[in-house]
PDB file of C-alpha atoms in Angstrom:
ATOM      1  CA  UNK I  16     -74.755  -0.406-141.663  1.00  0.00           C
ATOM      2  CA  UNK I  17     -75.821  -3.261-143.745  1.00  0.00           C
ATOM      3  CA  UNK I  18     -71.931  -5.371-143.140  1.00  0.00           C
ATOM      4  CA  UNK I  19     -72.197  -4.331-139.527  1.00  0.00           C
ATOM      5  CA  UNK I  20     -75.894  -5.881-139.305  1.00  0.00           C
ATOM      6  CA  UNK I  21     -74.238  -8.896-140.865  1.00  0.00           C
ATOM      7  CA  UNK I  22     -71.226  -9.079-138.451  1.00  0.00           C
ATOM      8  CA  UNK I  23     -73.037  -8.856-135.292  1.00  0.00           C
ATOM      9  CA  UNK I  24     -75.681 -11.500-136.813  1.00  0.00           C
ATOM     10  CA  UNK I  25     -72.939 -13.426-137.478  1.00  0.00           C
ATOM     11  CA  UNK I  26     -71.709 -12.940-133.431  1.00  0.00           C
ATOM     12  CA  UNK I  27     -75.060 -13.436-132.586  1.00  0.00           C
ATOM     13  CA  UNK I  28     -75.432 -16.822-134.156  1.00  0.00           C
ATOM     14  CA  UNK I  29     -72.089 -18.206-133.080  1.00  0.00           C
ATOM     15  CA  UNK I  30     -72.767 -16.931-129.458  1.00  0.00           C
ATOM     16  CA  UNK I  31     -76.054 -18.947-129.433  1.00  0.00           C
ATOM     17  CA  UNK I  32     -75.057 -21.906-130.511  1.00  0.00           C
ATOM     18  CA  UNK I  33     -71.618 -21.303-128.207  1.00  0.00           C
ATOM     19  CA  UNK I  34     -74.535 -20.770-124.932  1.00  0.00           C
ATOM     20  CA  UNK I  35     -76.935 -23.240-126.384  1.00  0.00           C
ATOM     21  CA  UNK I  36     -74.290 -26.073-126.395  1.00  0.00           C
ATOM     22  CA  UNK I  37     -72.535 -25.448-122.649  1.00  0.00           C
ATOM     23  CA  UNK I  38     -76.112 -25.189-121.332  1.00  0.00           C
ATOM     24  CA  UNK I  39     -77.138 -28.734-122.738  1.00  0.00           C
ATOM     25  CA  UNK I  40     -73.501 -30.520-122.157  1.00  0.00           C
ATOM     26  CA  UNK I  41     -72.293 -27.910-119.332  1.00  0.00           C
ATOM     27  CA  UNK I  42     -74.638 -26.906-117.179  1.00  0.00           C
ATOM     28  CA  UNK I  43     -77.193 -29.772-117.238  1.00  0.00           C
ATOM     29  CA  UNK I  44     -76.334 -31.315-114.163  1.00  0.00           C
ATOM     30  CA  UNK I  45     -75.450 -27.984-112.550  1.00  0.00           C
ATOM     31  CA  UNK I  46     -78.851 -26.348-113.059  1.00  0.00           C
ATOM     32  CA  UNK I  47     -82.435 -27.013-112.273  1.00  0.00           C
ATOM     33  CA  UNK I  48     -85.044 -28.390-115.845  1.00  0.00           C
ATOM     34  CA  UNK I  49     -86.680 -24.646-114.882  1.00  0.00           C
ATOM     35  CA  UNK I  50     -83.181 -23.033-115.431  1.00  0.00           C
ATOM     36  CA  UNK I  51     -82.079 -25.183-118.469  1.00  0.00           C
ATOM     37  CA  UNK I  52     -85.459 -23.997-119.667  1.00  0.00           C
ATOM     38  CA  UNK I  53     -84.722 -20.312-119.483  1.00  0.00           C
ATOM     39  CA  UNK I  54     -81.670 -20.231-121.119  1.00  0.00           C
ATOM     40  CA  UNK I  55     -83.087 -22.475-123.698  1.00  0.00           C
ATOM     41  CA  UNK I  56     -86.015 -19.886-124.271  1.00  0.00           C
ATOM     42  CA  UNK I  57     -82.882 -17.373-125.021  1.00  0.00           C
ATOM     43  CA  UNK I  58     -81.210 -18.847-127.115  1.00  0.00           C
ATOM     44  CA  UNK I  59     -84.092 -19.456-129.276  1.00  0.00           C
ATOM     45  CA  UNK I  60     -85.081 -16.152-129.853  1.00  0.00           C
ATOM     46  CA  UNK I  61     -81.765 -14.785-130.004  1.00  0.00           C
ATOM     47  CA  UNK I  62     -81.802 -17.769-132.899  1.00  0.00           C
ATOM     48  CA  UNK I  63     -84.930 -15.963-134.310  1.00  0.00           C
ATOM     49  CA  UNK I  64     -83.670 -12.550-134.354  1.00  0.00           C
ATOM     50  CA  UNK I  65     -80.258 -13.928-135.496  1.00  0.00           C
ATOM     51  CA  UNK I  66     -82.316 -14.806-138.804  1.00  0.00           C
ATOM     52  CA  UNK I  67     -83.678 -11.201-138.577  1.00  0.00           C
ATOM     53  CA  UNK I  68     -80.719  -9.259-138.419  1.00  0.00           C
ATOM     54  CA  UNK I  69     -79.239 -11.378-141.223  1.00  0.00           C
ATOM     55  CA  UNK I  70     -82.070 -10.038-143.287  1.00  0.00           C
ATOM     56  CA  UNK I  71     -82.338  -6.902-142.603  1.00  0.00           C
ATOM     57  CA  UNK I  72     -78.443  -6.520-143.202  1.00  0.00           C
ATOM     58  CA  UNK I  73     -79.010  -8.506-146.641  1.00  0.00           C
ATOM     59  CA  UNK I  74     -81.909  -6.146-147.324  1.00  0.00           C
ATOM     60  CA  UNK I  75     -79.670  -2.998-146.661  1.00  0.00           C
ATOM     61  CA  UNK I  76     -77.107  -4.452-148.658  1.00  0.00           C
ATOM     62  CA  UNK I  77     -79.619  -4.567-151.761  1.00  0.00           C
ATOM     63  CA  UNK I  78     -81.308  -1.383-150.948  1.00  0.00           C
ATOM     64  CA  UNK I  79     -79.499   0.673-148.437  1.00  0.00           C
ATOM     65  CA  UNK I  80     -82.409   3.408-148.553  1.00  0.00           C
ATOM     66  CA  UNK I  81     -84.954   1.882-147.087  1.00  0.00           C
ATOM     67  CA  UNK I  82     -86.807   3.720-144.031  1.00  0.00           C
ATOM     68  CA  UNK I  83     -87.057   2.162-141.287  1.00  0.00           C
ATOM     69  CA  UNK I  84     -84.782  -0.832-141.392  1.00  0.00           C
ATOM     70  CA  UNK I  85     -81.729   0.148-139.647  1.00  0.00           C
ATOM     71  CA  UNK I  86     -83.932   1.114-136.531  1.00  0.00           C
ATOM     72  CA  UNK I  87     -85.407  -2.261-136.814  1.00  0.00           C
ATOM     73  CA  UNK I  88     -81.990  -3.822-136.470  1.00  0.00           C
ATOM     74  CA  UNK I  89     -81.229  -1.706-133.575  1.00  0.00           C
ATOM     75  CA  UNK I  90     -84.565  -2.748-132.045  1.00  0.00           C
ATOM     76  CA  UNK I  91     -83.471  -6.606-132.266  1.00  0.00           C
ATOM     77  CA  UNK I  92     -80.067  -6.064-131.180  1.00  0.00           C
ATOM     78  CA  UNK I  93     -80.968  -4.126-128.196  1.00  0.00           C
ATOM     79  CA  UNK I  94     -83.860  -7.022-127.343  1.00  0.00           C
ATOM     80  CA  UNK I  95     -81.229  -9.951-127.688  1.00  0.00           C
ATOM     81  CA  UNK I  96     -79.714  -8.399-125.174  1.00  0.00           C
ATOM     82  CA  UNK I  97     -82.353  -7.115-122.821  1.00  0.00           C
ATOM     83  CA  UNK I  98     -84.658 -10.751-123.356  1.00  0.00           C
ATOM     84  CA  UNK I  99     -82.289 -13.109-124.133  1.00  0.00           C
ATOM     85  CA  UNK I 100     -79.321 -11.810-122.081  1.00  0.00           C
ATOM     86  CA  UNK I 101     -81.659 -11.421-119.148  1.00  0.00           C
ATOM     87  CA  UNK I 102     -83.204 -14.945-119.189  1.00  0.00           C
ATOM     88  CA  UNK I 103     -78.981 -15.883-119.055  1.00  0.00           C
ATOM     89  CA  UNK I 104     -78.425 -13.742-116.525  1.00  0.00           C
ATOM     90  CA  UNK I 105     -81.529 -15.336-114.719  1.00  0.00           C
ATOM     91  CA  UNK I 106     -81.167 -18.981-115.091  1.00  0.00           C
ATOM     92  CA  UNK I 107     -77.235 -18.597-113.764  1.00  0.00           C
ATOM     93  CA  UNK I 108     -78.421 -17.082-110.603  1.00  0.00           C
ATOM     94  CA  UNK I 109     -78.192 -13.093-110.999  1.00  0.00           C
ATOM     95  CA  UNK I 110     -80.735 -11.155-108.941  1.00  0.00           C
ATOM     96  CA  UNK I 111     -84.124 -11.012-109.446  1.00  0.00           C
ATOM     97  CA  UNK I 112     -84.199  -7.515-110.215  1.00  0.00           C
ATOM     98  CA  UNK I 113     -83.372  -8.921-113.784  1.00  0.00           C
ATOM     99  CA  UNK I 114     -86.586 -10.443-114.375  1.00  0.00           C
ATOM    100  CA  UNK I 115     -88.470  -6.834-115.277  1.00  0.00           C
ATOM    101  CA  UNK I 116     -85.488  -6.958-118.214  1.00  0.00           C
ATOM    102  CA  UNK I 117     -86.826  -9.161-119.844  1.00  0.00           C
ATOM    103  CA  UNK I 118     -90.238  -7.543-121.145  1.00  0.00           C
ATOM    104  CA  UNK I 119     -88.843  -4.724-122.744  1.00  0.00           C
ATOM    105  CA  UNK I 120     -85.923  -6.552-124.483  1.00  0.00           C
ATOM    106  CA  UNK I 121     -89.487  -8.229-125.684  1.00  0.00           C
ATOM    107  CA  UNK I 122     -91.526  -5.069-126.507  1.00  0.00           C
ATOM    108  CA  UNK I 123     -87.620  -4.397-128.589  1.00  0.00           C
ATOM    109  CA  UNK I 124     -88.022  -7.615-130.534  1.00  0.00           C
ATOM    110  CA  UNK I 125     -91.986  -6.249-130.915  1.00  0.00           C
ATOM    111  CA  UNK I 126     -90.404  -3.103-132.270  1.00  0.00           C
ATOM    112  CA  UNK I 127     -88.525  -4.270-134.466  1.00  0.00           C
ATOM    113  CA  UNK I 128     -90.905  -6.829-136.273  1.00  0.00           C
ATOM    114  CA  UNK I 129     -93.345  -3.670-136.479  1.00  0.00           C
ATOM    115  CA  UNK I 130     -90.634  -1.357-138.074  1.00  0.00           C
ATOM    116  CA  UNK I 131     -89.874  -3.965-140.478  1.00  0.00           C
ATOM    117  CA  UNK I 132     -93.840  -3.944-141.508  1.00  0.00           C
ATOM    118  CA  UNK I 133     -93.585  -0.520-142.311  1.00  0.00           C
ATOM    119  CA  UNK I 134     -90.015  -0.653-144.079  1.00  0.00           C
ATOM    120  CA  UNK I 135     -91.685  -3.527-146.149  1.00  0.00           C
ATOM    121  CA  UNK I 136     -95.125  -1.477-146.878  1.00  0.00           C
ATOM    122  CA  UNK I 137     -92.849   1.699-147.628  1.00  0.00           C
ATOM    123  CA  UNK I 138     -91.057   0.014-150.110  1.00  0.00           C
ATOM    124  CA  UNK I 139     -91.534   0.389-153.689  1.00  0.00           C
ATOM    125  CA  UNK I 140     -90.929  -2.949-155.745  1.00  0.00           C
ATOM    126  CA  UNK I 141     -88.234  -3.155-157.941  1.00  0.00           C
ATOM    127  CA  UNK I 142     -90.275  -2.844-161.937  1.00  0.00           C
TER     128      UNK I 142
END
């Protein structure tokens, strides 16, 4: 699980920096400073959680035991795509039904910061 946590961090980060550079050079003069805005909230948390999931997967890698932090990457993977990929979604025009998406891909990210307390808390340091 750790190496798979890496690999998808390791998507993650390319694919932000893929969407955060075609909606600055691409899409500038194609969408509204509201839109640009939205997709620029995105890609920084999928940035943030990037960072997390790289972590987490290091963590595993050093102690592949610990409770809780596999669900924790599961919780940010499944908010990068419910927040971020629903603030995409939004600022390219898809239908407002999306918009309720986003909150839970945020109560994921919330999740997943909390499961990482515990896993932290839980864990014994090395003597």
């Amino acid at each position: 699980m750790a190496r798979l946590l890496i690999i998808i961090a390791a998507i993650s980060g390319f694919l932000a920096v893929i969407i955060g550079a075609f909606a600055a050079h691409g899409l500038a003069q194609l969408l509204s400073t509201s839109a640009l805005a939205t997709v620029k909230t995105g890609v920084q948390y999928q940035f943030y959680h990037t960072f997390a999931l790289l972590f987490l997967g290091l963590w595993l890698l050093h102690k592949p035991a610990t409770p809780g932090l596999k669900a924790a990457g599961l919780a940010f993977i499944l908010g990068i795509l419910l927040f971020s990929g629903s603030l995409y979604g939004l600022a390219l025009g898809a239908p407002r039904w999306l918009g309720p998406v986003t909150p839970l891909g945020g109560l994921c990210f919330l999740l997943g910061w909390l499961l990482l307390m515990l896993a932290a808390w839980q864990t014994k340091p090395d003597a």
